[in-house]
Coordinates of C-alpha atoms and ligand atoms in Angstrom, one line a residue:
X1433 CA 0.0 0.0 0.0
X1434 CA 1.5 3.6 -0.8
X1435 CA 0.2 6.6 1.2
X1436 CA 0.6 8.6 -2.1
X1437 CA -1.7 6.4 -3.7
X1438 CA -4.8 6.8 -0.8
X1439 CA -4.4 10.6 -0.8
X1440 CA -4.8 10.1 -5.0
X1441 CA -7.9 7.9 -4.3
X1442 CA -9.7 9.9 -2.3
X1443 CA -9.1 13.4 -4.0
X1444 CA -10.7 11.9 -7.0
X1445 CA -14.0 11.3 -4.9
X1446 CA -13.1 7.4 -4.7
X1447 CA -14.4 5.7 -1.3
X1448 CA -11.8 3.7 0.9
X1449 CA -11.3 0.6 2.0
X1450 CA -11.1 -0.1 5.8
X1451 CA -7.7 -1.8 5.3
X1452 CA -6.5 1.4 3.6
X1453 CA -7.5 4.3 6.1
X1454 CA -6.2 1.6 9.5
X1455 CA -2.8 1.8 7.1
X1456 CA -3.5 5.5 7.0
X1457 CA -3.9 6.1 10.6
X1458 CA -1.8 3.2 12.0
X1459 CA 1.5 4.9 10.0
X1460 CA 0.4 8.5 10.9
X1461 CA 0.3 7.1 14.5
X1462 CA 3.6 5.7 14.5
X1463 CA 5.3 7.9 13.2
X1464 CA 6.2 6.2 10.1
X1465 CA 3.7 8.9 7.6
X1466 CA 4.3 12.5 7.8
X1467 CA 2.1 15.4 8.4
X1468 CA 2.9 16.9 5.1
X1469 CA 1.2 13.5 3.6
X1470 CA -1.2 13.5 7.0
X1471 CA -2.1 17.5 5.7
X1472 CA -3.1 16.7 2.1
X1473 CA -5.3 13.5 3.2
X1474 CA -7.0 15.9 5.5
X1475 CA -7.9 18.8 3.0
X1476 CA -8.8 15.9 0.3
X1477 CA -11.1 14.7 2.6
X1478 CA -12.6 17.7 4.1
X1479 CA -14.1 18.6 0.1
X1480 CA -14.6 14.9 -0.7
X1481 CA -16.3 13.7 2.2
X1482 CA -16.8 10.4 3.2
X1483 CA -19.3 7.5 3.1
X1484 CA -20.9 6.4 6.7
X1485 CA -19.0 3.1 6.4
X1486 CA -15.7 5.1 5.6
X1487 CA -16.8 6.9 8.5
X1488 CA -17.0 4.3 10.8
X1489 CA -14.1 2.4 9.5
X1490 CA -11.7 6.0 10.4
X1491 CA -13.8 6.6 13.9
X1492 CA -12.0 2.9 14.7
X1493 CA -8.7 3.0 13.3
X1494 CA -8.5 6.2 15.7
X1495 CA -10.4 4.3 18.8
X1496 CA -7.8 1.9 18.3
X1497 CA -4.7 3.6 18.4
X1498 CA -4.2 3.7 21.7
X1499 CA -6.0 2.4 25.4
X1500 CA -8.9 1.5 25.9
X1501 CA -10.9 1.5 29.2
X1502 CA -12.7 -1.5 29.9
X1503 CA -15.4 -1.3 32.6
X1504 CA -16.6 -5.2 32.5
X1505 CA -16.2 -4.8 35.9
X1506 CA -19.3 -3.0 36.7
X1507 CA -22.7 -4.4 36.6
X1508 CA -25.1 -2.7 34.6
X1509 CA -25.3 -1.0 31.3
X1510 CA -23.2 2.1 31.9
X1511 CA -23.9 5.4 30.0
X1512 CA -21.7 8.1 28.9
X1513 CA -23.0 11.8 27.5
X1514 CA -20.9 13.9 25.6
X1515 CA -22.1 18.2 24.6
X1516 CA -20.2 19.0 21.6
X1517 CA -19.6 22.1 24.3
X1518 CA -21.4 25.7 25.2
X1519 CA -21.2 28.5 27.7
X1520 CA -22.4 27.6 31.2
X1521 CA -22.8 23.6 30.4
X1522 CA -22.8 22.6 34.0
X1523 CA -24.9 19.6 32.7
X1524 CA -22.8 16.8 33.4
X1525 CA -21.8 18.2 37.0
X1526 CA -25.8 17.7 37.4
X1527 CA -26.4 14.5 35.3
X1528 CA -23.4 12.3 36.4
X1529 CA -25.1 12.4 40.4
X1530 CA -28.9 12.4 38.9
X1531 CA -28.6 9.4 36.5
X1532 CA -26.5 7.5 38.9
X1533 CA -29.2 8.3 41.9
X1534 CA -31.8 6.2 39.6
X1535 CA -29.6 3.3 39.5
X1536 CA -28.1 3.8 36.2
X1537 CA -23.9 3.7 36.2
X1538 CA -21.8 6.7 34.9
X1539 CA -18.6 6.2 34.2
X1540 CA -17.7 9.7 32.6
X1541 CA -13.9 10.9 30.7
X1542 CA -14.4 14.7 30.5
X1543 CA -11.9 16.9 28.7
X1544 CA -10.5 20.7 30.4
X1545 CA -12.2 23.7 28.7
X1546 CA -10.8 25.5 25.6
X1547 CA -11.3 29.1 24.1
X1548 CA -14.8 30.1 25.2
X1549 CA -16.4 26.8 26.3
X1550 CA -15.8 25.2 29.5
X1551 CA -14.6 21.7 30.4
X1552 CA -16.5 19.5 33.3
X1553 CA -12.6 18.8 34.7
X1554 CA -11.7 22.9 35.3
X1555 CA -15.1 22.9 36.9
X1556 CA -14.6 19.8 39.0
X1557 CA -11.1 21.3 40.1
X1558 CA -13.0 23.5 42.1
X1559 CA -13.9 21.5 44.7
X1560 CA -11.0 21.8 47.1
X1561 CA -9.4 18.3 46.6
X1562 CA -11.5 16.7 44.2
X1563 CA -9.5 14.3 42.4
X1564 CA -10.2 13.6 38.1
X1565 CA -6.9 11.7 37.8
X1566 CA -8.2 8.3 39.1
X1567 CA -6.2 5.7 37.4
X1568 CA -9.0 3.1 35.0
X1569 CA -8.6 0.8 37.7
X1570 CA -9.7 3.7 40.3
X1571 CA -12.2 5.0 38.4
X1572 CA -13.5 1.1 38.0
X1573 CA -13.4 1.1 41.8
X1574 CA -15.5 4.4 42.2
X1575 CA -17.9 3.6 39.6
X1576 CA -18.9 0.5 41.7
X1577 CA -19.2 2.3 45.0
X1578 CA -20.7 5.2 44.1
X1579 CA -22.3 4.2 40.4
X1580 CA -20.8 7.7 39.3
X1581 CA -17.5 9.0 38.5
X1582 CA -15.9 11.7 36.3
X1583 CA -12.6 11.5 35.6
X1584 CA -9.6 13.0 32.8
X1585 CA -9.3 11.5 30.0
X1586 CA -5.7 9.2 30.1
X1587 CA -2.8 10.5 28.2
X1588 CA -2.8 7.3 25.6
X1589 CA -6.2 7.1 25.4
X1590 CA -6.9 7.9 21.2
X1591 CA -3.4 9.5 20.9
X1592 CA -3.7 9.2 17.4
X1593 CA -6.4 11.4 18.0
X1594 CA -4.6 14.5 19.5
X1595 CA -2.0 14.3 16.6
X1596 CA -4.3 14.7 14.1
X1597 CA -6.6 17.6 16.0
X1598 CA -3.5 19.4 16.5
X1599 CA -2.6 19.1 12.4
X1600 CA -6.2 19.8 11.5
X1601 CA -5.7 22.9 13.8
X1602 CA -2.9 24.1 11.4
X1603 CA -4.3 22.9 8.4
X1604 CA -8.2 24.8 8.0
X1605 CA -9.5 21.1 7.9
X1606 CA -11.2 21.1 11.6
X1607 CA -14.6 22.2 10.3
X1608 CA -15.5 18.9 8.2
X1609 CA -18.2 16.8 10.0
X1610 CA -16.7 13.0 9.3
X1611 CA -13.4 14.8 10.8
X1612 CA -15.4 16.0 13.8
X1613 CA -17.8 13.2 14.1
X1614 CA -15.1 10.4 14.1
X1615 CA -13.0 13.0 16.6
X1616 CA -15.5 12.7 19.0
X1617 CA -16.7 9.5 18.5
X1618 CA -13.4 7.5 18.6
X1619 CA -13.1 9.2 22.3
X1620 CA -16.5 7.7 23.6
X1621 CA -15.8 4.5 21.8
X1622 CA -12.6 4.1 23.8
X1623 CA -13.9 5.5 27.0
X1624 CA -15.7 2.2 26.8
X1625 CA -19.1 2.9 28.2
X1626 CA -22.7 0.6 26.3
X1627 CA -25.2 3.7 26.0
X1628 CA -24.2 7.1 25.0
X1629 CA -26.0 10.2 24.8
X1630 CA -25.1 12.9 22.7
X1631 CA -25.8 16.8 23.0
X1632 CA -25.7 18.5 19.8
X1633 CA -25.9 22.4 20.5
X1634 CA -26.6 24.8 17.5
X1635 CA -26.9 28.4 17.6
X1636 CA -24.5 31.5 18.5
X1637 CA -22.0 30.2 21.0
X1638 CA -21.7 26.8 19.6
X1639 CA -19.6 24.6 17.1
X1640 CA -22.9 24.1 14.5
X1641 CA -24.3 27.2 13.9
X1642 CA -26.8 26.1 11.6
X1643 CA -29.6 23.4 12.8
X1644 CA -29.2 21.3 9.5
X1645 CA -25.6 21.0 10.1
X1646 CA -26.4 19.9 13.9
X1647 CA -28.3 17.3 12.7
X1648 CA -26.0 16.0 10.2
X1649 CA -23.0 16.0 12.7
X1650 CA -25.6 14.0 15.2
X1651 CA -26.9 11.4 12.6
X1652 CA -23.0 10.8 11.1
X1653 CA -22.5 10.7 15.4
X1654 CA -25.2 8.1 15.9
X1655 CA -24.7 6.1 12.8
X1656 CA -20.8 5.2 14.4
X1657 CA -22.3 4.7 17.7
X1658 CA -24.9 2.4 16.6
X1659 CA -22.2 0.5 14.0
X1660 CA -19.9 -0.1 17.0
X1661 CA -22.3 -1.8 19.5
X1662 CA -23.6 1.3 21.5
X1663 CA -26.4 2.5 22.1
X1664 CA -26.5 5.8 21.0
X1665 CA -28.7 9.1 20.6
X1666 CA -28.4 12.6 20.1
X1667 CA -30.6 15.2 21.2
X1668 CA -30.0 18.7 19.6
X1669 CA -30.2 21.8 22.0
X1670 CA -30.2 25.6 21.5
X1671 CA -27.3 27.7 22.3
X1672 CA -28.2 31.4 21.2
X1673 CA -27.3 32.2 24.7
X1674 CA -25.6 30.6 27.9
X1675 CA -27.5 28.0 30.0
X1676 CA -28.3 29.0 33.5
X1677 CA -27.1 32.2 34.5
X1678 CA -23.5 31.2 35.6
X1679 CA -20.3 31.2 33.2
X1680 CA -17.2 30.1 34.9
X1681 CA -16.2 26.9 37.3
X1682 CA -16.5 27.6 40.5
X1683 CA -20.0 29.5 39.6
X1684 CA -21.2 26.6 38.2
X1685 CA -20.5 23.8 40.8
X1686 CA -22.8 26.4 42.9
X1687 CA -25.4 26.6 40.1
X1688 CA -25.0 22.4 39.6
X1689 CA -25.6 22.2 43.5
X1690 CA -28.8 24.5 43.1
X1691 CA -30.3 22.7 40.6
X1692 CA -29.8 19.2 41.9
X1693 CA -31.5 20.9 45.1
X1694 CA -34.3 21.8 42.8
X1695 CA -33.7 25.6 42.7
X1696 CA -32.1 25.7 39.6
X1697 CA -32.6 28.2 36.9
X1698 CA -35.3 26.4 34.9
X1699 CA -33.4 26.2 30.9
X1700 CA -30.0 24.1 33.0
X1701 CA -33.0 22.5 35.0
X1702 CA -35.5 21.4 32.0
X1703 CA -32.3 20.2 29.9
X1704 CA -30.4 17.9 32.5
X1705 CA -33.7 16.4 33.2
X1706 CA -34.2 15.7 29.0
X1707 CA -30.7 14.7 29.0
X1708 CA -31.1 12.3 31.7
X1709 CA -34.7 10.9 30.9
X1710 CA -32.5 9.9 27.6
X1711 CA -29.8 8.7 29.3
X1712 CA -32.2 6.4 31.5
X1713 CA -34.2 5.1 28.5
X1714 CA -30.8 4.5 26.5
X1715 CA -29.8 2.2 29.6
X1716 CA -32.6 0.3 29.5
X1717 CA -34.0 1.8 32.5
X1718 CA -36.9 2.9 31.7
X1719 CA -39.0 2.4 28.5
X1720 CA -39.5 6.2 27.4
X1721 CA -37.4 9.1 27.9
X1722 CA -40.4 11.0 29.1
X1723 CA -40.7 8.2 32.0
X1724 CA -37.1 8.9 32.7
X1725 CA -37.3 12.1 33.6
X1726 CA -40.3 11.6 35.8
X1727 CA -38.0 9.7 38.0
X1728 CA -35.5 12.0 37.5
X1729 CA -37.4 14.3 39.0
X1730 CA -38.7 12.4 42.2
X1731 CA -34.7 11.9 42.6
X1732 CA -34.2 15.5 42.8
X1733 CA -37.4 16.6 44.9
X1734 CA -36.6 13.1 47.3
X1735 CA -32.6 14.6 48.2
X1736 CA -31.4 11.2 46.3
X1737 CA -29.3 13.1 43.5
X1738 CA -28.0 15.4 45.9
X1739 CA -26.9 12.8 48.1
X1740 CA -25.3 11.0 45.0
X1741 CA -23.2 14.1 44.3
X1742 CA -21.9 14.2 48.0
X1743 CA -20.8 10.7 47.4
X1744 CA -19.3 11.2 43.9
X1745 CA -17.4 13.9 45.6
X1746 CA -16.0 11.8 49.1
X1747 CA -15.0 9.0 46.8
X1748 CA -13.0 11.1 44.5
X1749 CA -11.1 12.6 47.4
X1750 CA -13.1 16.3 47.2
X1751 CA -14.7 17.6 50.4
X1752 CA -18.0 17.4 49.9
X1753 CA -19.5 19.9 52.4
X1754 CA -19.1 22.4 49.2
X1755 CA -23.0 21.0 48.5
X1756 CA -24.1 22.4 51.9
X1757 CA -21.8 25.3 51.8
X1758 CA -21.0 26.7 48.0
X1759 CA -19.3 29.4 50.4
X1760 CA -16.5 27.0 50.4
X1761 CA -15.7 27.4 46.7
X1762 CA -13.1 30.0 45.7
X1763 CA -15.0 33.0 45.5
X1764 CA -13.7 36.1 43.4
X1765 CA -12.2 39.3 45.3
X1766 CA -14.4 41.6 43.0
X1767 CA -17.9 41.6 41.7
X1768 CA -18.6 44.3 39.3
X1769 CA -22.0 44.8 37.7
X1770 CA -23.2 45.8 34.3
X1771 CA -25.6 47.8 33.8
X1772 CA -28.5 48.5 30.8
X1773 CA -28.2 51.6 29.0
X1774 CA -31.6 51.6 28.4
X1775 CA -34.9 50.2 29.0
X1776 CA -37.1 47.5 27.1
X1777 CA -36.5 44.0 26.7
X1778 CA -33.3 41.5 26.4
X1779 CA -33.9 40.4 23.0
X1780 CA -30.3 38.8 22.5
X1781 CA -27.5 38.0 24.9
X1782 CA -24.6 36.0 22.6
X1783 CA -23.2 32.8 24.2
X1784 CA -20.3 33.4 22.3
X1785 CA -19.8 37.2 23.8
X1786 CA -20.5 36.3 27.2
X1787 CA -18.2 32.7 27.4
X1788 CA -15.1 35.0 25.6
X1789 CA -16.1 37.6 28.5
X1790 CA -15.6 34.7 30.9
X1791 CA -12.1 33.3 29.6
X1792 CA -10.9 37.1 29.4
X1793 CA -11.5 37.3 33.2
X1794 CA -9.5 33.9 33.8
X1795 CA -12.5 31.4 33.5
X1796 CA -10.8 29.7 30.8
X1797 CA -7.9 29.4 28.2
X1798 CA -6.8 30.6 25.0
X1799 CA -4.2 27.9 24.7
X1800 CA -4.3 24.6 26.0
X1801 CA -1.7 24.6 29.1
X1802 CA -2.9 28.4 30.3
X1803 CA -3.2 28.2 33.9
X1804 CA -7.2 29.4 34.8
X1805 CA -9.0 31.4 37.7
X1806 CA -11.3 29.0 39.4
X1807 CA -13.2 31.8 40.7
X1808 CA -13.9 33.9 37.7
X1809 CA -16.9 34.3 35.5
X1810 CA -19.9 36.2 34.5
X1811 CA -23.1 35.6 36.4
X1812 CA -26.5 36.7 34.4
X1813 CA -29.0 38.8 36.0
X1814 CA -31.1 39.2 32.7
X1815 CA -31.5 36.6 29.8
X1816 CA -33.7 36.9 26.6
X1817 CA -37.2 38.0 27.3
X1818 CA -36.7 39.4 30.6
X1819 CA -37.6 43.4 30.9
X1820 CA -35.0 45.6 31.7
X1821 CA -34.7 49.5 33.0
X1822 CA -32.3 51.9 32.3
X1823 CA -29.5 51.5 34.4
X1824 CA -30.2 48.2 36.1
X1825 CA -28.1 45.2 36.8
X1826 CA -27.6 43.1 33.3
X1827 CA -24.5 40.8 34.6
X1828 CA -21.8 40.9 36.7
X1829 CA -18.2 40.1 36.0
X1830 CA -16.2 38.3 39.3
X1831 CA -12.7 38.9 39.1
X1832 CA -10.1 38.4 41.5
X1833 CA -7.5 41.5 42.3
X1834 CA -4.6 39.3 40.0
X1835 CA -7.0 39.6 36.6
X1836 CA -5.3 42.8 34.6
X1837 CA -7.1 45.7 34.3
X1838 CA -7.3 45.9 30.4
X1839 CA -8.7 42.1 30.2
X1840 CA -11.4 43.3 32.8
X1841 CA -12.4 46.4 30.5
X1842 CA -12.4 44.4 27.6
X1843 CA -14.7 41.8 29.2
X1844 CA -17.1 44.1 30.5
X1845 CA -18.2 45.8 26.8
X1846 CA -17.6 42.6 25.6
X1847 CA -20.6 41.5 28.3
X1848 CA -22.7 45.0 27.1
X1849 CA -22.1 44.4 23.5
X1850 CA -23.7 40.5 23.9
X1851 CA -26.9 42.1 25.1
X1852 CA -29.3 43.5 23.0
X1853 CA -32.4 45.6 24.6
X1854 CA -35.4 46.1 21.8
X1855 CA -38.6 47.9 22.7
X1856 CA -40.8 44.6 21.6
X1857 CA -41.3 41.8 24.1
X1858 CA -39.7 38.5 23.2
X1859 CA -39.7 34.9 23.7
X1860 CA -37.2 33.1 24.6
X1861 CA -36.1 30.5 22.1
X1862 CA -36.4 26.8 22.0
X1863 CA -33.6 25.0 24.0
X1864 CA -34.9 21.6 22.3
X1865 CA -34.9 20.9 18.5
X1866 CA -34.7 17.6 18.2
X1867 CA -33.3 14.3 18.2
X1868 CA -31.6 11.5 16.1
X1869 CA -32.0 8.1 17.3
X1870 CA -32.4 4.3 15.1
X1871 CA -35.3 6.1 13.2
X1872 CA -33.7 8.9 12.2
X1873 CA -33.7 12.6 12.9
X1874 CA -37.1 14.2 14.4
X1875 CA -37.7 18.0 15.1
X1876 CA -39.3 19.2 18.2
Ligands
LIG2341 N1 -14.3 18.1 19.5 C1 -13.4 17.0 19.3 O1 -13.1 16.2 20.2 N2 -13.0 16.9 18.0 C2 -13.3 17.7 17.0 O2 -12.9 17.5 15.9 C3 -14.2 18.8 17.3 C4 -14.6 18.9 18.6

């Protein structure tokens, strides 16, 4: 086989053979094929495209390249849920506890947050000792005391994987959905859970913009899922503007704790429950996902999910007495608020703006490997179709005295400019779209 040839092959629109893309990535893995030929298969498949079973056959070849976790150990069929990321996700924090309070295992590898979305492990880090780094064996260990655990994702696990991101990074190829869907997938695949939930976000602060190209990315998604064994589905959720009203990690370990109290703001609240009422049906739990989150919800009203998340938290070596006390997070030095320059009504508040507001205040990184401020982030006093008068409280920004000045500054018209106050009442939009599952794609 000659790489040369491949690259030829699939330039001119022919389709691959499994045997010819493991070559592909095997080699690039190794070593033994360089970017430069690594760069032109990239870019002569991000305008060719691939076929599903192409698909499939790549999303393995990268699953394969390195560790992968198995969790025979634990009884039950254990479900993962990935969000192709947003501003002020604190979903998993929430759903990890929740699910595994209704009997359902989680055995969750999250990833640390980069450029304006956040990562579950940044937010976990702020619970003073709470411990992600559990070993596979460790995190088999927790998942069967506890039936929940969330933990970083090992440094072999799809290494083939990060070489590739990193060359489609340099290479304008990131933004082609078999690149993406196989991405993803080969990580979920090799984080070894039987059920796994997808959340597809569209809309301003997210990856898909468009809702035809979220569903595309979750059918190519559940099509590998379903071709490797798992059970998979995909729900596609709104993300004009930021769940919940908190943006950064320690905020949202306090929001997580409100809402598994049942206090939550009610978008983070209705979502985790949809989430998990798939999450339960995809299990085998229940026999809708509608039933699902009726349990769900007797979990949270009952104290059960909160007492899971204690649990999760003493296992993994955190002090858990953050859920009775969120005054024991890190807490910012400075809260400063924004304030409307005029009245009417919040008619758009831009994820994106408000999660680049966060990072600029030390929420999260521009490049992988910049050290973060636990404590800072943007908390929401107004979202769309709330009224507002001139002069009160839209936001405010928590900064600690070591954030710069000019970051600060920057963040806080970045804050004003993603609010947008017209003289019409609105409605908020739709958080749920749809969902692809065996049958196909369905709109809401
Ligand atoms: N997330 C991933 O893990 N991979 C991609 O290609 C895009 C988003």
């Amino acid at each position: 086989m000659r790489v040369y040839d491949i690259i030829l092959k699939k330039r001119g629109g022919g389709e691959l053979s499994g045997e010819e893309i493991a070559y592909l990535i095997a080699g690039y893995s190794a070593g033994t094929i360089p970017d430069y030929q690594l760069s032109a298969f990239a870019m002569a498949l991000y305008f060719q495209g691939m076929s599903r079973r192409e698909i499939l056959d790549l999303t393995l070849a990268l699953a394969n390249s390195g560790e992968t976790v198995s969790l025979s150990g634990i009884p039950g069929v254990i479900v993962d849920k990935h969000s192709t990321g947003g501003v002020g996700d604190s979903t998993t924090l929430i759903l990890v506890p929740l699910v595994a309070s209704a009997g359902v295992p989680v055995a969750k590898m999250s990833g640390r947050g980069l450029g304006h979305t956040g990562g579950t492990l940044d937010k976990l880090a702020a619970i003073p000792g709470f411990r992600s780094d559990l070993s596979p064996e460790e995190l088999v260990g927790a998942v069967q005391k506890t039936g929940a655990a969330v933990v970083g994702q090992t440094e072999n696990l799809v290494p083939a994987d990060k070489k590739l991101y990193a060359l489609r990074d340099l290479t304008a190829t990131v933004d082609s959905i078999p690149l993406i869907a196989s991405s993803i997938m080969s990580k979920k695949l090799a984080a070894g859970a039987a059920a796994l939930l997808l959340d597809v976000k569209t809309g301003d602060g997210a990856f898909m913009n468009e809702l035809e190209d979220a569903f595309t990315l979750a059918e190519t998604m559940v099509q590998i899922g379903l071709g490797a064994g798992r059970e998979t589905a995909a729900v596609i959720t709104g993300m004009e503007q930021p769940l919940g009203r908190a943006v950064g990690n320690a905020l949202e370990v306090a929001e997580a704790i409100l809402t598994l109290q049942g206090q939550g703001p009610t978008d983070l609240t209705a979502l985790a429950l949809y989430l998990g009422g798939w999450m339960l049906f995809l299990a085998g739990k229940v026999s809708h996902p509608q039933e699902g989150r009726t349990l769900l919800e007797k979990k949270i009203a009952g104290g059960a999910a909160l007492e899971k998340f204690r649990e999760m938290i003493r296992t993994q070596h955190g002090n858990a007495a953050v859920v009775d006390d969120p005054g024991l997070l890190p807490r910012a030095a400075v809260v400063v608020p924004v304030r409307a320059a005029r009245s009417g009504y919040i008619c758009r508040l831009g994820a994106g703006q408000v999660g680049r507001a966060a990072m600029l205040l030390g929420a999260g990184r521009l490049n992988a490997g910049d050290s973060i401020d636990l404590a800072a982030g943007v908390t929401l006093a107004k979202k769309i179709g709330d009224p507002v008068e001139t002069g009160e409280v839209l936001a405010y920004l928590h900064l600690n005295g070591t954030s710069e000045k000019e970051p600060a500054l920057t963040a806080g018209r970045l804050l004003l400019e993603a609010y947008e106050i017209g003289a019409a009442p609105v409605v908020e939009p739709e958080l749920l779209r749809g969902y692809v599952d065996r049958g196909g794609r369905h709109h809401i």
